Short mmCIF file of C-alpha atoms in Angstrom, two decimals:
data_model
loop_
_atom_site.label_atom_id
_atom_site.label_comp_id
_atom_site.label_asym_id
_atom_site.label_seq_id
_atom_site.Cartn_x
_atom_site.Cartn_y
_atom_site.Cartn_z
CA UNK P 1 67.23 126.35 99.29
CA UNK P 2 64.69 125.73 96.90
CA UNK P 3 61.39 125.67 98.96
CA UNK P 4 60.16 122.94 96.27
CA UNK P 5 62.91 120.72 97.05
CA UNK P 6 61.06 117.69 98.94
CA UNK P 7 59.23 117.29 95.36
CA UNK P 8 62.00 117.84 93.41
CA UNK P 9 63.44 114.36 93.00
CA UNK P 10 60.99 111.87 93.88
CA UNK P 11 63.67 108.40 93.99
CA UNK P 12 66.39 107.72 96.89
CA UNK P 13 68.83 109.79 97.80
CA UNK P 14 71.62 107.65 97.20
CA UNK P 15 70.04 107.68 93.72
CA UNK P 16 70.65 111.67 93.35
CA UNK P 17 74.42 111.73 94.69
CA UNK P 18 74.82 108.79 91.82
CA UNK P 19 73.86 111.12 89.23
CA UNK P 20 75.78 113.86 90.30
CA UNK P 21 78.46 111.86 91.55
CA UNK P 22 78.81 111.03 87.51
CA UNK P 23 78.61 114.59 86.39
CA UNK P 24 81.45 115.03 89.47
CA UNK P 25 83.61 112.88 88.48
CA UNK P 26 83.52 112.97 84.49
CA UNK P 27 86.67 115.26 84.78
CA UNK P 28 88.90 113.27 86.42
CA UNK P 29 87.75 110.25 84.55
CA UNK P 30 88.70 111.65 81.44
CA UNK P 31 92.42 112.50 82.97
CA UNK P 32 92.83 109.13 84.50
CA UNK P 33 92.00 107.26 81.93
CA UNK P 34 94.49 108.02 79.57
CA UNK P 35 97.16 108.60 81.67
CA UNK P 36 98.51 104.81 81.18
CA UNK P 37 98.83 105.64 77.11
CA UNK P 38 101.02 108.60 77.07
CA UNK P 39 103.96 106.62 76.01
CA UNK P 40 101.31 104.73 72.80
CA UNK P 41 99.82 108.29 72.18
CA UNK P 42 103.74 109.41 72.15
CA UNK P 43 104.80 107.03 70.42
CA UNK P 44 101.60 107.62 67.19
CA UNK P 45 101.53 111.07 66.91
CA UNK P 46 105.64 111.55 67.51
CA UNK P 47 104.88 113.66 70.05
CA UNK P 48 107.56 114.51 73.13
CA UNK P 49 106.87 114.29 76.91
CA UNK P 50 106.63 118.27 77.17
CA UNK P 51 104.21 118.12 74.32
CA UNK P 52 102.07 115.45 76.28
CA UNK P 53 102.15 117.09 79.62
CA UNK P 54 100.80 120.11 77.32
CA UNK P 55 97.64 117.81 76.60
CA UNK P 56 96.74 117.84 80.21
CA UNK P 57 97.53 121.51 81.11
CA UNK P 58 95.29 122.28 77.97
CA UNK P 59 92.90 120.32 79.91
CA UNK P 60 93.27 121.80 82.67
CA UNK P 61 93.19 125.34 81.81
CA UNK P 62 90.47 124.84 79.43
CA UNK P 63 88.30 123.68 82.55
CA UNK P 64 89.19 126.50 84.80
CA UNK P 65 88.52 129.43 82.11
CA UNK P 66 84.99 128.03 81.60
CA UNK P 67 84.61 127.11 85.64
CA UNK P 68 84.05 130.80 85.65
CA UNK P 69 81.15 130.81 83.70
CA UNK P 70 79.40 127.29 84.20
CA UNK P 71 78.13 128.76 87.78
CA UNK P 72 77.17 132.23 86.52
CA UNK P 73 75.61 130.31 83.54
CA UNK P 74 73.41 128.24 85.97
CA UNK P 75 72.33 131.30 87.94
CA UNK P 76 70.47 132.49 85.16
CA UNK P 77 69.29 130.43 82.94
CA UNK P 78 69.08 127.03 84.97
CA UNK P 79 71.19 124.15 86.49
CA UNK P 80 69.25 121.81 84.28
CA UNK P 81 70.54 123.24 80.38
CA UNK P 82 73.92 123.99 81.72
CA UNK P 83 74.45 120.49 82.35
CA UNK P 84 72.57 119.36 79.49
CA UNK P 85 74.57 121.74 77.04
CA UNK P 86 77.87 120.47 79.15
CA UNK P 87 77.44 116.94 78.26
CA UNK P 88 76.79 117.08 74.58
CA UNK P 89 79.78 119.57 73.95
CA UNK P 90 81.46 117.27 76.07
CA UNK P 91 81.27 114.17 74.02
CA UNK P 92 81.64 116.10 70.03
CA UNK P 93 84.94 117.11 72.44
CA UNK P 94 85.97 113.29 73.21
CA UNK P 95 85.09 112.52 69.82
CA UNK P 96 87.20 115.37 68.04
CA UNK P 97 90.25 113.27 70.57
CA UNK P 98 89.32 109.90 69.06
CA UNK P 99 90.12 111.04 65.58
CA UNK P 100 93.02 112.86 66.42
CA UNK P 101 95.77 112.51 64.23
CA UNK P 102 98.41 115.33 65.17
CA UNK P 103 99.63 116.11 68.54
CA UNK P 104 98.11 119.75 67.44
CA UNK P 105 94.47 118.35 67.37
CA UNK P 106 95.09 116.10 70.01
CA UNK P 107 95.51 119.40 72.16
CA UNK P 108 92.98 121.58 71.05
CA UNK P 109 90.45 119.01 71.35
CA UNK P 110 91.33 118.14 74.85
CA UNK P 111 91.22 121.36 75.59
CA UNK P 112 87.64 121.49 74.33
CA UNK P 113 87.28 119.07 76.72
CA UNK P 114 88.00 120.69 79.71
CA UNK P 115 86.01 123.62 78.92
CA UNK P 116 83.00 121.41 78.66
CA UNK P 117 83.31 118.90 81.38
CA UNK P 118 83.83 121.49 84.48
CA UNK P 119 79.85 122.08 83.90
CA UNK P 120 78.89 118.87 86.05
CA UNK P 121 81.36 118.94 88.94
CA UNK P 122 80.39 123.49 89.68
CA UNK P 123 76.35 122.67 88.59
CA UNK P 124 76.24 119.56 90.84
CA UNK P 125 77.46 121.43 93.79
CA UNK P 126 75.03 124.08 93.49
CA UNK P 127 71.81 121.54 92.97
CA UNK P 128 72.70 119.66 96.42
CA UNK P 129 72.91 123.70 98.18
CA UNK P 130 69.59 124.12 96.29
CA UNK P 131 68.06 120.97 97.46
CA UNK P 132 69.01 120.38 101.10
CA UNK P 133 69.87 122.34 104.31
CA UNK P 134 73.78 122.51 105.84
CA UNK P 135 74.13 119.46 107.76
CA UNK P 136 71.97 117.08 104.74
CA UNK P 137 73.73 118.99 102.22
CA UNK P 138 77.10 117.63 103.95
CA UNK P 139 75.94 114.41 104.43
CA UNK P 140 74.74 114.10 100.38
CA UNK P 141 77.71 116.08 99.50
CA UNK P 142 80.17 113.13 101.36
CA UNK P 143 77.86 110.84 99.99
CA UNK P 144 78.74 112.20 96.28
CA UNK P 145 81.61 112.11 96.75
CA UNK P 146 82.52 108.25 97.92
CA UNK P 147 80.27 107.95 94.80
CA UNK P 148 82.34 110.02 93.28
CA UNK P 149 85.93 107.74 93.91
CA UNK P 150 84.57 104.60 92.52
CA UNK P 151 85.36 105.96 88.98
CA UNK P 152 88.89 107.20 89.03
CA UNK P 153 89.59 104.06 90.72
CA UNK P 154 88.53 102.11 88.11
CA UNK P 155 89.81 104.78 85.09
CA UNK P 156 93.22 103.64 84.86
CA UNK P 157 93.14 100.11 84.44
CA UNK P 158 90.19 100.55 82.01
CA UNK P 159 92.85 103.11 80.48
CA UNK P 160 95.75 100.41 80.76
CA UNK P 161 93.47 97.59 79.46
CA UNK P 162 91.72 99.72 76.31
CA UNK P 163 95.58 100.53 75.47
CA UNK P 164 97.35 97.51 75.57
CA UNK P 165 94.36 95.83 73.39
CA UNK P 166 92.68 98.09 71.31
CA UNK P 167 94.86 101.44 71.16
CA UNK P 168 94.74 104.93 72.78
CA UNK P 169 92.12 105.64 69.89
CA UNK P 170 89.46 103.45 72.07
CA UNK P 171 90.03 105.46 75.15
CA UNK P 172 88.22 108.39 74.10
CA UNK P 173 85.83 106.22 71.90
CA UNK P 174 84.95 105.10 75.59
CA UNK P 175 84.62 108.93 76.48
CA UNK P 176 82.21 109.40 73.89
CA UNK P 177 79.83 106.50 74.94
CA UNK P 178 79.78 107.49 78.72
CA UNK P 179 79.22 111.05 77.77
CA UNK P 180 76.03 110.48 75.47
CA UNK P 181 74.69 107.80 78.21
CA UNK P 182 75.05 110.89 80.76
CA UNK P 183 73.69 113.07 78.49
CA UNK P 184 70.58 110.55 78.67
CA UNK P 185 70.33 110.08 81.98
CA UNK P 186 70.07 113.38 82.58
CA UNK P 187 68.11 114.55 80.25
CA UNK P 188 65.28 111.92 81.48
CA UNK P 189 65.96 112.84 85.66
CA UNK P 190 67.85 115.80 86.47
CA UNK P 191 65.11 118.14 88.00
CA UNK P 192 65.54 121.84 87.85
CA UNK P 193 66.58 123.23 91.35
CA UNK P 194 66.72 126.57 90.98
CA UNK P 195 63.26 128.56 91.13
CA UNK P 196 62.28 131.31 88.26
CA UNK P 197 62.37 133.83 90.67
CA UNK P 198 65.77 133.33 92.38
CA UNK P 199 67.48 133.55 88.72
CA UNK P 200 69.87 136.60 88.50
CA UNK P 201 71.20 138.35 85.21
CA UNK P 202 73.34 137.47 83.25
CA UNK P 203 73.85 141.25 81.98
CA UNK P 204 77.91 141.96 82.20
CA UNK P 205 77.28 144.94 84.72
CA UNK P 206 75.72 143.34 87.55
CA UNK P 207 77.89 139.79 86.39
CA UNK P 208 80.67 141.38 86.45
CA UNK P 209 80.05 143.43 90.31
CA UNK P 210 79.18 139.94 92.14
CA UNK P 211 82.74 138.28 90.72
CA UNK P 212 84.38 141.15 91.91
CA UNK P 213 82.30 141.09 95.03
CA UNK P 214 83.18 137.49 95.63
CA UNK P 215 86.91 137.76 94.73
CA UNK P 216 86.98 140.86 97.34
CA UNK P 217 86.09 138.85 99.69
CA UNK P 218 89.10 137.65 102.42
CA UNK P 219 86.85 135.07 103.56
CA UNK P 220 85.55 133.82 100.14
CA UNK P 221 89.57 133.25 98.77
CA UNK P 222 90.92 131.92 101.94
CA UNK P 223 88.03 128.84 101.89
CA UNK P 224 88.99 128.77 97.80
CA UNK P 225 92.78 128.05 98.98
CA UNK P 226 91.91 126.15 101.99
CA UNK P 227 89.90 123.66 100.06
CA UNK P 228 91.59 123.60 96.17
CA UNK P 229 95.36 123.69 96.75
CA UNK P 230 95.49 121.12 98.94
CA UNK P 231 94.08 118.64 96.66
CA UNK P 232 97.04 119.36 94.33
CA UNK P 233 99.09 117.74 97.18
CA UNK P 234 97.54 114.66 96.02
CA UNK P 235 96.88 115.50 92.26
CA UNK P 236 100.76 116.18 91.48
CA UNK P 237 101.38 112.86 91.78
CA UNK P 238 98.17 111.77 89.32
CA UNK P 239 99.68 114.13 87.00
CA UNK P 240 103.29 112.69 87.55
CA UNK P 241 102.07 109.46 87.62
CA UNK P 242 103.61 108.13 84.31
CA UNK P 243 106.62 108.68 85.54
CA UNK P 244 106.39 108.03 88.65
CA UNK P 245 104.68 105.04 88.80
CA UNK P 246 106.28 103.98 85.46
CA UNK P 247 109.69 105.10 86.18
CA UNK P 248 110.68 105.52 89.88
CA UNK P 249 108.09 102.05 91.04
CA UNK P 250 108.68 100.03 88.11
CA UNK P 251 105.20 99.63 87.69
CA UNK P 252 103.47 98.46 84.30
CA UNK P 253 100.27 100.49 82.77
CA UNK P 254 97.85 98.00 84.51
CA UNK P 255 99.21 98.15 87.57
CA UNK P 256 98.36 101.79 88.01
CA UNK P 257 95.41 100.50 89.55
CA UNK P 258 97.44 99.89 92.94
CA UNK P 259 97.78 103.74 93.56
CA UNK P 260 94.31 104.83 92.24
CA UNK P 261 92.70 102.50 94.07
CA UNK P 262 94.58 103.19 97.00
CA UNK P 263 94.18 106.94 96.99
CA UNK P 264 90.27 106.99 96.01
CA UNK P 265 89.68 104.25 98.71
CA UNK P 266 90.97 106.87 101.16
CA UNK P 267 89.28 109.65 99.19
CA UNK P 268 85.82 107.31 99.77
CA UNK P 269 86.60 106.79 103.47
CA UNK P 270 86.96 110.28 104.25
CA UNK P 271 83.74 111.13 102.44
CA UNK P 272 82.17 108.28 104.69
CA UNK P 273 83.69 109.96 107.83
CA UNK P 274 82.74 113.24 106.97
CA UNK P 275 78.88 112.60 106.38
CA UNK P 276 79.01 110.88 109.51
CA UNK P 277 80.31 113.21 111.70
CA UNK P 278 77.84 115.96 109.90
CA UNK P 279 75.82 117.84 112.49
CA UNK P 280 78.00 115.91 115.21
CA UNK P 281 81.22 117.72 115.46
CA UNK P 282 81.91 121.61 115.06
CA UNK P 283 82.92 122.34 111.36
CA UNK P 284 85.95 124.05 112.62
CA UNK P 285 87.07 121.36 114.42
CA UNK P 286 86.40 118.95 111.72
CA UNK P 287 88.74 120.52 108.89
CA UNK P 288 91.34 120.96 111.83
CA UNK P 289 91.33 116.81 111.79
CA UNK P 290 91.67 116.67 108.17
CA UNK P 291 95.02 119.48 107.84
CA UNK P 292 96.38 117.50 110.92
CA UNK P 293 96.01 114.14 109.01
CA UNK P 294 97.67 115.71 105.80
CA UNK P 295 100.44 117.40 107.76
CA UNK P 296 101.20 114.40 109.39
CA UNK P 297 101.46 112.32 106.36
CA UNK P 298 102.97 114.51 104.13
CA UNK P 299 106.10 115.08 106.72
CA UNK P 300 106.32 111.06 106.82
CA UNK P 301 106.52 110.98 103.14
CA UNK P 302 109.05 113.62 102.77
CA UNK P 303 111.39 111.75 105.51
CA UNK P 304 111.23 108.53 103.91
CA UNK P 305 111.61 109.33 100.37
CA UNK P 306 114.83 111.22 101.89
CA UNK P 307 115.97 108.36 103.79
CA UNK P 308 114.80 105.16 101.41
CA UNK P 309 114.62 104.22 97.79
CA UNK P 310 111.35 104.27 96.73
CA UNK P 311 109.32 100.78 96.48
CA UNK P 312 105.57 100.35 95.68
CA UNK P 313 105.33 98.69 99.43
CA UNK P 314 105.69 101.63 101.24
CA UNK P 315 105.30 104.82 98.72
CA UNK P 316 101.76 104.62 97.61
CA UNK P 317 100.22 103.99 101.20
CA UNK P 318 101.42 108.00 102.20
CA UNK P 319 98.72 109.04 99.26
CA UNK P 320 96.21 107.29 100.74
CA UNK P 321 96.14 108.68 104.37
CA UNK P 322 96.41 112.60 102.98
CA UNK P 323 93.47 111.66 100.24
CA UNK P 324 91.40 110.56 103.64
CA UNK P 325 92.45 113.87 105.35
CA UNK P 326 91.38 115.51 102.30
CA UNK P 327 88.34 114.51 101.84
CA UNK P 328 87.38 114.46 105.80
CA UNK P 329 87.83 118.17 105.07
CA UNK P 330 86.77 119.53 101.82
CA UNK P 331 82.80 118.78 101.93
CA UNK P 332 82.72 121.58 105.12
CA UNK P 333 84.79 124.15 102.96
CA UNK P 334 82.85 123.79 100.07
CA UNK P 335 79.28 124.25 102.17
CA UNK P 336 81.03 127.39 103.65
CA UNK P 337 82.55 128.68 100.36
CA UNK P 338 78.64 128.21 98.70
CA UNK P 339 76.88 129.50 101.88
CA UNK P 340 78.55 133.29 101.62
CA UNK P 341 76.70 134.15 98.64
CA UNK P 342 73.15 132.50 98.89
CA UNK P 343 71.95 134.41 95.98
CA UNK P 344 74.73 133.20 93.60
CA UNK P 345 75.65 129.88 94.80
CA UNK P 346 76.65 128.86 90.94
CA UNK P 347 79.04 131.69 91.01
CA UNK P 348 80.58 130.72 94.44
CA UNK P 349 81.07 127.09 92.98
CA UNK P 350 82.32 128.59 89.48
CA UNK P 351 84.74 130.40 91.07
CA UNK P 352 85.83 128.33 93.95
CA UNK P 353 86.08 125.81 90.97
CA UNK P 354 87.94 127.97 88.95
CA UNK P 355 90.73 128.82 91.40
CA UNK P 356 91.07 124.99 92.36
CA UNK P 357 91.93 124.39 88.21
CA UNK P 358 94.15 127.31 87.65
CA UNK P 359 96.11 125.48 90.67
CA UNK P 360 96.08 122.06 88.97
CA UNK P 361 96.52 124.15 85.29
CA UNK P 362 100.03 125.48 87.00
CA UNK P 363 100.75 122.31 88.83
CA UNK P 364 100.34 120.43 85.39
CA UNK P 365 101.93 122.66 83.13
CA UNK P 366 104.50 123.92 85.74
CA UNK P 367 105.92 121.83 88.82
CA UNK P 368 105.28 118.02 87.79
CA UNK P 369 107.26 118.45 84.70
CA UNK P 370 109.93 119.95 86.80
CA UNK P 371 109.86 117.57 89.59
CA UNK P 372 108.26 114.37 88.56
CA UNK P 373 112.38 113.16 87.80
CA UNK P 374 112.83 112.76 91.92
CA UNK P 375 110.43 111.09 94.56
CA UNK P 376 112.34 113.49 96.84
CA UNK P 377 111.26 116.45 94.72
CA UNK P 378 107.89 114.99 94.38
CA UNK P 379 107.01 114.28 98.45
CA UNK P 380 108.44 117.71 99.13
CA UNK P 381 106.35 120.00 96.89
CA UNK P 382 103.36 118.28 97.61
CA UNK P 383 104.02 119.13 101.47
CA UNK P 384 104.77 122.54 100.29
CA UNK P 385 101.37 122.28 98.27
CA UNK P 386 99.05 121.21 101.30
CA UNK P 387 101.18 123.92 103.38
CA UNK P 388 99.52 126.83 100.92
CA UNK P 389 96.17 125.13 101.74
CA UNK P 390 96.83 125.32 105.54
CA UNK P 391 97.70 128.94 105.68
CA UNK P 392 94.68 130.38 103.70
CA UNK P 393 92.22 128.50 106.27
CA UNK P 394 94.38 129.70 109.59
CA UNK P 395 93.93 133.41 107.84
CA UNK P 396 90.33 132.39 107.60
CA UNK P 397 90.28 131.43 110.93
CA UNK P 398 92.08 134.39 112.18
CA UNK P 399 88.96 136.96 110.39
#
């Protein structure tokens, strides 16, 4: 913890998980908002599904490659001009997208994205370890990220409303502007958290020795699994939501909203739950609460997309619950994950981030475009998904 910190940022703290909450969330923003054109941007650039679902695994793995270095980056040179450097590579990115013309460019470019946007959500993790001790740093952390759900929420129908009246062109015109605005804002508030002295090198030897240090680690990858794979129990049906929303609901572009908003509401409540029970209730028995919730719900969803034909009434509300038991859960892991190396805490969050987008990478590229056809297929690999999740934190448990 920076010994500094009380002087550090000198407005509210809801102000500071704000901020970060926007460098957070810029990734999925730039996902969900475009996710309601795929059939325009399709439809332009006479491009097929598989070559669609290839612009978000591009994303995807574009963000976990440089997730390993965003962290390491920030550990010695600065959390300040990794973020800085982030957000203006970030918006040439969603401006190369905007003039797209070929499904080819289209790709490459969102891949340029991902690379560039993983800088806020691994930096901003590190700065709030920096900046506050366990049980504040959970409490800002949950904070974030309720902060952090009221954008997603509102990406799709922005995305459905920018498509139906002004193209999928304007969606990443949109990108652009909200990536030079945070590019602003930080530049003008974002303190520098971490001190001269605690800076480590960047020299490939000793880089090279704490990765392998951290990946050696039982501990270290069974808190990675516990608190990234789960998540994809949730994010594989973002990814599949075209088609499932589209397709298996009956649901137009603009009413995307409905799950979004129903899932991020849940995401926000858990957040809310989890700063408040911060310092309160054992950690342990904390992320216990949040696999039971997301056990529980994702058994229920499995049983009644057996039993029942899907219907908006009753198959978005199963989303909700696990996102709550999710993110009752994941603001403990993460502290824990960052708190085993103290020295490189932008290399814990680079990697933890990393592993967590190599999941979503495979889960993109992989299993939604083999089971986004069936709800069945859908409810049951997300419960397989959250199962993966469960078993790396009872091995952690076990040590």
């Amino acid at each position: 913890m920076n010994p500094n910190a009380a002087t550090l940022w000198p407005y509210p703290r809801w102000a500071l998980a704000a901020l970060l909450a926007c460098l957070g969330t810029l990734g999925p923003f730039s996902i969900d908002t475009y996710l309601p054109a795929f059939s325009g941007i399709a439809a332009t650039l006479g491009a097929t599904p598989a070559h669609m679902q290839q612009t978000l695994s591009a994303y995807l793995f574009g963000f976990a490659l440089m997730n390993l270095f965003h962290g390491a980056l920030s550990d010695s040179f600065g959390r300040r001009p990794v973020v800085l450097w982030g957000l203006a590579l970030f918006t040439l990115a969603s401006l190369g997208c905007a003039l797209s013309q070929t499904i080819g460019q289209l790709v490459f470019f969102r891949a340029l994205q991902g690379m560039t946007a993983g800088a806020g959500v691994v930096v901003s993790r590190a700065i709030i370890r920096d900046m506050c001790p366990p049980d504040e740093a959970q409490r800002l952390m949950s904070q974030v990220t309720i902060f952090f759900g009221i954008a997603p929420a509102i990406a799709p129908v922005l995305g459905g409303v920018l498509f139906v009246h002004l193209g999928w062109h304007s969606i990443f015109w949109l990108l652009v502007g909200i990536g030079a605005v945070l590019f602003v804002l930080n530049a003008r508030l974002l303190p520098e958290t971490l001190p001269a002295d605690a800076r480590q090198s960047f020299a490939p030897g000793p880089l090279l020795a704490a990765y392998v240090e951290l990946i050696r680690n039982p501990r270290f990858v069974g808190l990675v699994f516990a608190s990234g794979v789960p998540f994809n129990g949730m994010f594989l049906y973002v990814l599949s939501a075209p088609e499932w929303l589209g397709t298996h609901l009956k649901l137009g572009p603009t009413q995307f909203f409905w799950f979004f908003g129903l899932s991020i509401a849940g995401i926000m409540l858990g957040a809310f739950a989890s700063g408040r029970l911060a310092g309160r209730v054992p950690p342990r028995r904390q992320i216990r609460w949040g696999f039971s919730i997301m056990m529980g719900t994702s058994v229920v969803n499995v049983v009644l997309n057996l039993l029942f034909t899907p219907h908006p009434a009753w198959a978005l509300l199963p989303m909700a619950v696990y996102s709550f038991g999710w993110a009752l859960m994941v603001p403990v892991v993460t502290l824990m994950v960052l708190d085993l190396a103290p020295d490189r805490r932008g290399m814990a969050s680079s990697l933890q981030a990393c592993v967590g987008s190599l999941a979503n990478g495979v889960v993109a590229g992989v299993l939604a475009p083999l089971v986004m056809h069936s709800t069945q297929a859908l409810a049951i690999t997300s419960l397989g998904l959250m199962l993966v999740g469960l078993l790396a934190w009872m091995a952690v448990k076990r040590r």
